[in-house]
Every structure is written in C-alpha cells, then in structure tokens.
C-alpha cells in the first residue's frame, strides 16, 4: 500500500462537539448517557466533548473511565497569577481535560486573538499535557479573493514557527471556513478536501511522517446528513461540530458517520 493510503488507514477519526456558550447540566447528562449507550459508533472513531468550563467537572465524573474524551474551548496563555476570569492549562488538565481548542474563529474575530497569541496558547497547552486543536480558516471575502491557502498557511506557520513541526505529533488541526460556521452553508466535500490536502502537503514539505499522522478535522455546519460524505474524503479525519453537537440525535448521527 502506498504511504499516503497507509497513513489514511491508520489515522483514527475524531468527532468533537464544541458547545460554545450553550447547553445545560441536564443536556450534558443526557448527551453523555446517550453517547455511552450508543453501540453503532465506528471502531475507528473517537468522540470528544467540549462543554463550557463550569460543566467540565460534571462531565469528567459522568465519563469516568469510559471511552469518551473531554476537552475545553479555550485556555489562558498565562500559567497562573492575577488574571481574573481566566482559566489555566494546568487547571484544565487537573479536571480531566485532554484536549483544548486554540484559535477558534470566534476567539480570533470576537476576542481579538491573533496568530501570536494562538501559537502561545498552543505551546502553553502542550506544556500542561493537553492536546491542542488548532483551528484555521478563511472568511468568505478571503476565499472570493483567492486567499484561502494564504490565510490557512499563515495561521499554521505561526504555530510551526513557535512550536516546531514535531509538536503537531501531539495536536489536532481543524479547518473551519468562517463562511461555513453556524451558517448552514457547509463546504462541499471537494472544497474541504482541497484545503485539507493543502494543509497536509504544507506540513509534509517539512516532515512527511508528521503530515501523515496528524488528524485534520473539518468544521462548519456539519450535520448528520452531510457528515459521511465529508468524513469519507482522503484528508478529512472527522469533524469539529458546533450547533449540531447540542442536539442528541444530530450529534449521534454525526458520530455514527465518523
Ligand atoms: C464551530 O463553531 O466550531 C462550528 C463548526 O460550528 P457549526 O457546526 O455550528 O458550524
């Protein structure tokens, strides 16, 4: 089997539910109990929940040793100290998180996080033993102006410069075009695959082994009825799911397509 096919076959899929600032403790209990009861999840697929900070401890206690992963949506770039309202990487690790999002477009656009800060958070997360999920993606205007690859490469390069390519061995990437997030306008499987392949080739130019191993998720209006076509693409290793991760049947459907 050629290397690229072998790498694809060996990469596990990941379906991650980013609740954003939504949900309740009751929904969390319901979601976790349904996910743990689900018997039709593909053997090659892991499921990750990213609830708001206040629900992490509850989620951890409900999951315990069962096969469901837990992560957070954000972290501070500071390790500790006088940073009112912030949450450190070590705190997230202590309450059972294994993953954390960095560079989600809502953090970049609405909270002023630039490439440097995102790269810093990536490093701080890994230092605490967390696996960062680096989100990247272009706006509608940038795509229209032919800048998709320029933007995604700039966002990736900032992390490569700060952390080094080997750091991607303990990270996940997510391509999330801004025009597809929360809009109902999903990228077509071909559009998404094109950018995923570009990301993988960009990494391969530096380190082919890491490029073959790293999971690249697609995010942007993934639903139960479009997930399978997206996840079947060569370089798409699962999804980062926003709105649909708050609906039990939708999210289960996406996980089954994993
Ligand atoms: C997201 O916010 O990461 C996301 C992909 O949202 P949605 O699925 O709602 O488009």
mmCIF file of C-alpha atoms and ligand atoms in Angstrom:
data_model
loop_
_atom_site.group_PDB
_atom_site.id
_atom_site.type_symbol
_atom_site.label_atom_id
_atom_site.label_comp_id
_atom_site.label_asym_id
_atom_site.label_seq_id
_atom_site.Cartn_x
_atom_site.Cartn_y
_atom_site.Cartn_z
ATOM 1 C CA UNK A 1 0.000 0.000 0.000
ATOM 2 C CA UNK A 2 1.481 3.432 -0.857
ATOM 3 C CA UNK A 3 2.365 5.541 2.193
ATOM 4 C CA UNK A 4 -0.443 8.079 1.846
ATOM 5 C CA UNK A 5 -3.081 5.340 1.805
ATOM 6 C CA UNK A 6 -1.443 3.583 4.713
ATOM 7 C CA UNK A 7 -1.369 6.829 6.719
ATOM 8 C CA UNK A 8 -5.047 7.443 5.953
ATOM 9 C CA UNK A 9 -5.980 3.932 7.054
ATOM 10 C CA UNK A 10 -4.017 4.310 10.272
ATOM 11 C CA UNK A 11 -5.374 7.717 11.311
ATOM 12 C CA UNK A 12 -8.266 7.422 13.737
ATOM 13 C CA UNK A 13 -11.240 9.717 13.208
ATOM 14 C CA UNK A 14 -12.297 12.242 15.827
ATOM 15 C CA UNK A 15 -15.722 13.844 16.199
ATOM 16 C CA UNK A 16 -15.599 16.806 18.580
ATOM 17 C CA UNK A 17 -18.645 18.666 19.896
ATOM 18 C CA UNK A 18 -17.963 22.343 20.607
ATOM 19 C CA UNK A 19 -20.886 23.549 22.671
ATOM 20 C CA UNK A 20 -19.653 27.159 22.689
ATOM 21 C CA UNK A 21 -21.574 29.147 25.369
ATOM 22 C CA UNK A 22 -24.594 26.853 25.186
ATOM 23 C CA UNK A 23 -26.078 23.902 26.995
ATOM 24 C CA UNK A 24 -27.079 22.924 30.499
ATOM 25 C CA UNK A 25 -26.076 20.291 33.029
ATOM 26 C CA UNK A 26 -29.219 18.361 32.077
ATOM 27 C CA UNK A 27 -28.248 18.317 28.398
ATOM 28 C CA UNK A 28 -24.755 17.180 29.321
ATOM 29 C CA UNK A 29 -26.113 14.246 31.354
ATOM 30 C CA UNK A 30 -28.442 13.300 28.515
ATOM 31 C CA UNK A 31 -25.744 13.617 25.848
ATOM 32 C CA UNK A 32 -23.181 11.583 27.750
ATOM 33 C CA UNK A 33 -25.604 8.837 28.671
ATOM 34 C CA UNK A 34 -26.724 8.546 25.019
ATOM 35 C CA UNK A 35 -23.144 8.521 23.739
ATOM 36 C CA UNK A 36 -22.127 5.859 26.242
ATOM 37 C CA UNK A 37 -25.164 3.720 25.338
ATOM 38 C CA UNK A 38 -24.512 4.042 21.608
ATOM 39 C CA UNK A 39 -23.460 0.763 20.072
ATOM 40 C CA UNK A 40 -23.142 1.855 16.437
ATOM 41 C CA UNK A 41 -20.066 4.052 16.690
ATOM 42 C CA UNK A 42 -17.407 3.099 14.145
ATOM 43 C CA UNK A 43 -14.497 1.348 15.869
ATOM 44 C CA UNK A 44 -12.060 3.818 14.316
ATOM 45 C CA UNK A 45 -13.826 6.902 15.698
ATOM 46 C CA UNK A 46 -13.262 8.743 18.986
ATOM 47 C CA UNK A 47 -15.797 11.217 20.368
ATOM 48 C CA UNK A 48 -14.763 14.353 22.224
ATOM 49 C CA UNK A 49 -16.990 16.761 24.156
ATOM 50 C CA UNK A 50 -16.013 20.407 24.630
ATOM 51 C CA UNK A 51 -18.604 21.844 27.043
ATOM 52 C CA UNK A 52 -18.283 25.242 28.760
ATOM 53 C CA UNK A 53 -15.843 25.427 31.712
ATOM 54 C CA UNK A 54 -18.448 25.099 34.510
ATOM 55 C CA UNK A 55 -19.562 21.689 33.201
ATOM 56 C CA UNK A 56 -16.117 20.097 32.871
ATOM 57 C CA UNK A 57 -16.049 18.554 36.339
ATOM 58 C CA UNK A 58 -19.544 17.141 35.917
ATOM 59 C CA UNK A 59 -18.580 15.747 32.510
ATOM 60 C CA UNK A 60 -15.455 14.153 33.933
ATOM 61 C CA UNK A 61 -17.459 12.496 36.724
ATOM 62 C CA UNK A 62 -20.021 11.139 34.251
ATOM 63 C CA UNK A 63 -17.410 9.840 31.815
ATOM 64 C CA UNK A 64 -15.003 8.356 34.385
ATOM 65 C CA UNK A 65 -13.065 5.573 32.601
ATOM 66 C CA UNK A 66 -15.487 5.166 29.735
ATOM 67 C CA UNK A 67 -14.487 5.783 26.125
ATOM 68 C CA UNK A 68 -15.431 9.411 25.714
ATOM 69 C CA UNK A 69 -12.899 12.239 25.530
ATOM 70 C CA UNK A 70 -13.130 15.604 27.283
ATOM 71 C CA UNK A 71 -11.704 18.975 26.389
ATOM 72 C CA UNK A 72 -12.149 22.721 26.836
ATOM 73 C CA UNK A 73 -12.900 25.515 24.392
ATOM 74 C CA UNK A 74 -10.207 27.960 25.468
ATOM 75 C CA UNK A 75 -7.345 28.498 27.903
ATOM 76 C CA UNK A 76 -5.237 31.340 29.186
ATOM 77 C CA UNK A 77 -1.822 31.962 27.688
ATOM 78 C CA UNK A 78 -0.653 32.607 31.270
ATOM 79 C CA UNK A 79 0.279 29.761 33.543
ATOM 80 C CA UNK A 80 -1.127 31.304 36.746
ATOM 81 C CA UNK A 81 -1.497 34.547 38.642
ATOM 82 C CA UNK A 82 -3.515 37.756 38.638
ATOM 83 C CA UNK A 83 -5.625 37.142 35.543
ATOM 84 C CA UNK A 84 -9.192 37.455 36.753
ATOM 85 C CA UNK A 85 -11.633 35.363 34.797
ATOM 86 C CA UNK A 86 -9.004 33.280 33.032
ATOM 87 C CA UNK A 87 -8.521 29.504 33.239
ATOM 88 C CA UNK A 88 -5.087 27.909 33.059
ATOM 89 C CA UNK A 89 -3.940 24.855 31.143
ATOM 90 C CA UNK A 90 -2.958 23.120 34.385
ATOM 91 C CA UNK A 91 -6.482 23.626 35.789
ATOM 92 C CA UNK A 92 -7.986 22.074 32.674
ATOM 93 C CA UNK A 93 -5.650 19.110 32.921
ATOM 94 C CA UNK A 94 -6.469 18.743 36.621
ATOM 95 C CA UNK A 95 -10.219 18.460 35.960
ATOM 96 C CA UNK A 96 -9.684 15.768 33.346
ATOM 97 C CA UNK A 97 -9.364 17.606 30.034
ATOM 98 C CA UNK A 98 -7.168 16.004 27.414
ATOM 99 C CA UNK A 99 -7.866 18.492 24.604
ATOM 100 C CA UNK A 100 -8.342 22.229 24.221
ATOM 101 C CA UNK A 101 -9.352 24.377 21.260
ATOM 102 C CA UNK A 102 -6.973 27.142 20.226
ATOM 103 C CA UNK A 103 -7.585 29.731 17.542
ATOM 104 C CA UNK A 104 -11.300 29.111 17.064
ATOM 105 C CA UNK A 105 -12.507 31.811 14.680
ATOM 106 C CA UNK A 106 -14.840 33.201 17.349
ATOM 107 C CA UNK A 107 -11.809 33.744 19.604
ATOM 108 C CA UNK A 108 -9.891 35.318 16.717
ATOM 109 C CA UNK A 109 -12.750 37.516 15.459
ATOM 110 C CA UNK A 110 -14.703 38.405 18.589
ATOM 111 C CA UNK A 111 -11.954 38.337 21.223
ATOM 112 C CA UNK A 112 -9.031 39.750 19.266
ATOM 113 C CA UNK A 113 -6.778 36.683 19.382
ATOM 114 C CA UNK A 114 -4.021 36.988 16.796
ATOM 115 C CA UNK A 115 -1.716 34.319 15.363
ATOM 116 C CA UNK A 116 0.944 35.005 18.002
ATOM 117 C CA UNK A 117 -1.421 34.590 20.921
ATOM 118 C CA UNK A 118 -2.893 31.435 19.378
ATOM 119 C CA UNK A 119 0.617 29.986 18.958
ATOM 120 C CA UNK A 120 1.430 30.890 22.554
ATOM 121 C CA UNK A 121 -1.717 29.151 23.795
ATOM 122 C CA UNK A 122 -0.811 26.101 21.692
ATOM 123 C CA UNK A 123 2.576 25.874 23.435
ATOM 124 C CA UNK A 124 1.155 26.511 26.912
ATOM 125 C CA UNK A 125 -1.479 23.799 26.377
ATOM 126 C CA UNK A 126 1.101 21.218 25.374
ATOM 127 C CA UNK A 127 3.354 22.154 28.288
ATOM 128 C CA UNK A 128 0.497 21.172 30.639
ATOM 129 C CA UNK A 129 -0.016 17.869 28.822
ATOM 130 C CA UNK A 130 -3.085 18.955 26.851
ATOM 131 C CA UNK A 131 -3.532 18.236 23.165
ATOM 132 C CA UNK A 132 -4.381 21.492 21.356
ATOM 133 C CA UNK A 133 -6.834 21.533 18.467
ATOM 134 C CA UNK A 134 -5.624 24.354 16.235
ATOM 135 C CA UNK A 135 -8.485 25.927 14.252
ATOM 136 C CA UNK A 136 -7.784 27.640 10.940
ATOM 137 C CA UNK A 137 -9.936 29.040 8.184
ATOM 138 C CA UNK A 138 -10.671 31.858 5.792
ATOM 139 C CA UNK A 139 -13.552 34.324 5.546
ATOM 140 C CA UNK A 140 -15.936 34.427 2.567
ATOM 141 C CA UNK A 141 -14.178 37.531 1.267
ATOM 142 C CA UNK A 142 -10.755 35.937 1.551
ATOM 143 C CA UNK A 143 -11.978 32.869 -0.345
ATOM 144 C CA UNK A 144 -13.517 35.075 -3.031
ATOM 145 C CA UNK A 145 -10.172 36.844 -3.404
ATOM 146 C CA UNK A 146 -8.303 33.551 -3.778
ATOM 147 C CA UNK A 147 -6.620 33.858 -0.380
ATOM 148 C CA UNK A 148 -7.741 30.618 1.277
ATOM 149 C CA UNK A 149 -4.312 28.963 1.138
ATOM 150 C CA UNK A 150 -2.501 32.160 2.144
ATOM 151 C CA UNK A 151 -4.639 32.547 5.275
ATOM 152 C CA UNK A 152 -4.520 28.924 6.330
ATOM 153 C CA UNK A 153 -0.771 28.768 5.751
ATOM 154 C CA UNK A 154 -0.209 31.930 7.802
ATOM 155 C CA UNK A 155 -2.239 30.524 10.700
ATOM 156 C CA UNK A 156 -0.404 27.197 10.561
ATOM 157 C CA UNK A 157 3.015 28.765 10.108
ATOM 158 C CA UNK A 158 2.646 30.854 13.259
ATOM 159 C CA UNK A 159 2.368 27.632 15.260
ATOM 160 C CA UNK A 160 5.131 25.862 13.326
ATOM 161 C CA UNK A 161 7.459 28.803 13.965
ATOM 162 C CA UNK A 162 6.709 28.874 17.680
ATOM 163 C CA UNK A 163 6.302 25.176 18.488
ATOM 164 C CA UNK A 164 8.138 23.326 15.703
ATOM 165 C CA UNK A 165 6.684 20.702 13.397
ATOM 166 C CA UNK A 166 7.242 17.846 15.874
ATOM 167 C CA UNK A 167 4.651 19.492 18.168
ATOM 168 C CA UNK A 168 1.968 18.579 15.631
ATOM 169 C CA UNK A 169 2.575 14.970 16.637
ATOM 170 C CA UNK A 170 0.623 15.775 19.781
ATOM 171 C CA UNK A 171 -2.021 18.084 18.335
ATOM 172 C CA UNK A 172 -5.068 18.089 16.086
ATOM 173 C CA UNK A 173 -5.795 20.546 13.271
ATOM 174 C CA UNK A 174 -9.220 21.785 12.267
ATOM 175 C CA UNK A 175 -10.093 23.507 9.009
ATOM 176 C CA UNK A 176 -13.126 25.683 9.658
ATOM 177 C CA UNK A 177 -14.015 28.141 6.908
ATOM 178 C CA UNK A 178 -15.659 31.126 8.602
ATOM 179 C CA UNK A 179 -18.380 31.284 5.966
ATOM 180 C CA UNK A 180 -19.476 27.781 6.928
ATOM 181 C CA UNK A 181 -19.548 28.177 10.714
ATOM 182 C CA UNK A 182 -23.077 28.424 12.030
ATOM 183 C CA UNK A 183 -24.405 29.464 8.614
ATOM 184 C CA UNK A 184 -25.825 26.210 7.265
ATOM 185 C CA UNK A 185 -23.514 26.632 4.239
ATOM 186 C CA UNK A 186 -21.297 23.557 4.541
ATOM 187 C CA UNK A 187 -18.186 23.399 2.382
ATOM 188 C CA UNK A 188 -18.633 20.714 -0.237
ATOM 189 C CA UNK A 189 -16.589 17.567 0.404
ATOM 190 C CA UNK A 190 -14.385 18.557 -2.553
ATOM 191 C CA UNK A 191 -13.831 22.119 -1.268
ATOM 192 C CA UNK A 192 -12.938 20.841 2.173
ATOM 193 C CA UNK A 193 -10.708 18.052 0.840
ATOM 194 C CA UNK A 194 -8.800 20.548 -1.304
ATOM 195 C CA UNK A 195 -7.845 22.649 1.723
ATOM 196 C CA UNK A 196 -7.153 19.626 3.935
ATOM 197 C CA UNK A 197 -4.794 18.235 1.285
ATOM 198 C CA UNK A 198 -3.088 21.615 1.076
ATOM 199 C CA UNK A 199 -2.587 21.685 4.854
ATOM 200 C CA UNK A 200 -1.177 18.151 4.829
ATOM 201 C CA UNK A 201 1.149 18.934 1.899
ATOM 202 C CA UNK A 202 2.377 22.079 3.646
ATOM 203 C CA UNK A 203 3.330 20.023 6.690
ATOM 204 C CA UNK A 204 4.783 17.236 4.510
ATOM 205 C CA UNK A 205 7.183 19.727 2.978
ATOM 206 C CA UNK A 206 8.727 19.961 6.459
ATOM 207 C CA UNK A 207 8.065 16.492 7.886
ATOM 208 C CA UNK A 208 6.283 13.790 5.864
ATOM 209 C CA UNK A 209 5.860 11.446 8.820
ATOM 210 C CA UNK A 210 4.070 14.033 10.979
ATOM 211 C CA UNK A 211 1.970 15.106 7.985
ATOM 212 C CA UNK A 212 0.787 11.540 7.516
ATOM 213 C CA UNK A 213 -0.133 11.152 11.171
ATOM 214 C CA UNK A 214 -1.813 14.420 12.116
ATOM 215 C CA UNK A 215 -5.620 14.408 12.293
ATOM 216 C CA UNK A 216 -7.254 17.230 10.343
ATOM 217 C CA UNK A 217 -10.913 17.821 11.224
ATOM 218 C CA UNK A 218 -13.431 19.726 9.139
ATOM 219 C CA UNK A 219 -15.779 22.161 10.865
ATOM 220 C CA UNK A 220 -18.611 24.292 9.511
ATOM 221 C CA UNK A 221 -22.295 23.337 9.515
ATOM 222 C CA UNK A 222 -21.675 19.599 9.695
ATOM 223 C CA UNK A 223 -24.962 17.756 10.207
ATOM 224 C CA UNK A 224 -25.979 14.105 10.429
ATOM 225 C CA UNK A 225 -26.923 14.115 6.739
ATOM 226 C CA UNK A 226 -23.698 15.583 5.311
ATOM 227 C CA UNK A 227 -21.101 14.144 7.708
ATOM 228 C CA UNK A 228 -20.477 10.829 5.953
ATOM 229 C CA UNK A 229 -19.574 12.449 2.610
ATOM 230 C CA UNK A 230 -17.190 14.876 4.302
ATOM 231 C CA UNK A 231 -15.548 12.277 6.531
ATOM 232 C CA UNK A 232 -15.031 9.945 3.557
ATOM 233 C CA UNK A 233 -12.547 12.359 1.985
ATOM 234 C CA UNK A 234 -8.919 11.236 1.966
ATOM 235 C CA UNK A 235 -7.585 14.005 4.191
ATOM 236 C CA UNK A 236 -10.606 14.584 6.440
ATOM 237 C CA UNK A 237 -10.260 12.744 9.734
ATOM 238 C CA UNK A 238 -13.529 13.687 11.393
ATOM 239 C CA UNK A 239 -15.280 16.888 12.375
ATOM 240 C CA UNK A 240 -15.490 19.800 14.757
ATOM 241 C CA UNK A 241 -19.194 20.259 15.339
ATOM 242 C CA UNK A 242 -20.884 23.366 16.742
ATOM 243 C CA UNK A 243 -24.671 23.710 16.574
ATOM 244 C CA UNK A 244 -25.399 20.065 15.823
ATOM 245 C CA UNK A 245 -23.425 18.934 18.878
ATOM 246 C CA UNK A 246 -26.212 20.369 21.077
ATOM 247 C CA UNK A 247 -28.835 18.052 19.616
ATOM 248 C CA UNK A 248 -28.528 14.477 20.814
ATOM 249 C CA UNK A 249 -29.897 12.758 17.683
ATOM 250 C CA UNK A 250 -27.927 15.013 15.311
ATOM 251 C CA UNK A 251 -24.683 14.514 17.186
ATOM 252 C CA UNK A 252 -25.182 10.758 17.449
ATOM 253 C CA UNK A 253 -25.840 10.671 13.697
ATOM 254 C CA UNK A 254 -22.595 12.545 13.033
ATOM 255 C CA UNK A 255 -20.656 10.246 15.356
ATOM 256 C CA UNK A 256 -22.087 7.203 13.571
ATOM 257 C CA UNK A 257 -20.802 8.692 10.295
ATOM 258 C CA UNK A 258 -17.360 9.107 11.870
HETATM 259 C C1 LIG B 1 -17.715 25.592 15.259
HETATM 260 O O1 LIG B 1 -18.067 26.588 15.877
HETATM 261 O O2 LIG B 1 -16.602 25.085 15.503
HETATM 262 C C2 LIG B 1 -18.619 25.046 14.253
HETATM 263 C C3 LIG B 1 -18.136 24.230 13.368
HETATM 264 O O3 LIG B 1 -19.921 25.448 14.322
HETATM 265 P P1 LIG B 1 -21.162 24.900 13.414
HETATM 266 O O4 LIG B 1 -21.037 23.390 13.372
HETATM 267 O O5 LIG B 1 -22.369 25.351 14.133
HETATM 268 O O6 LIG B 1 -20.998 25.471 12.061
#
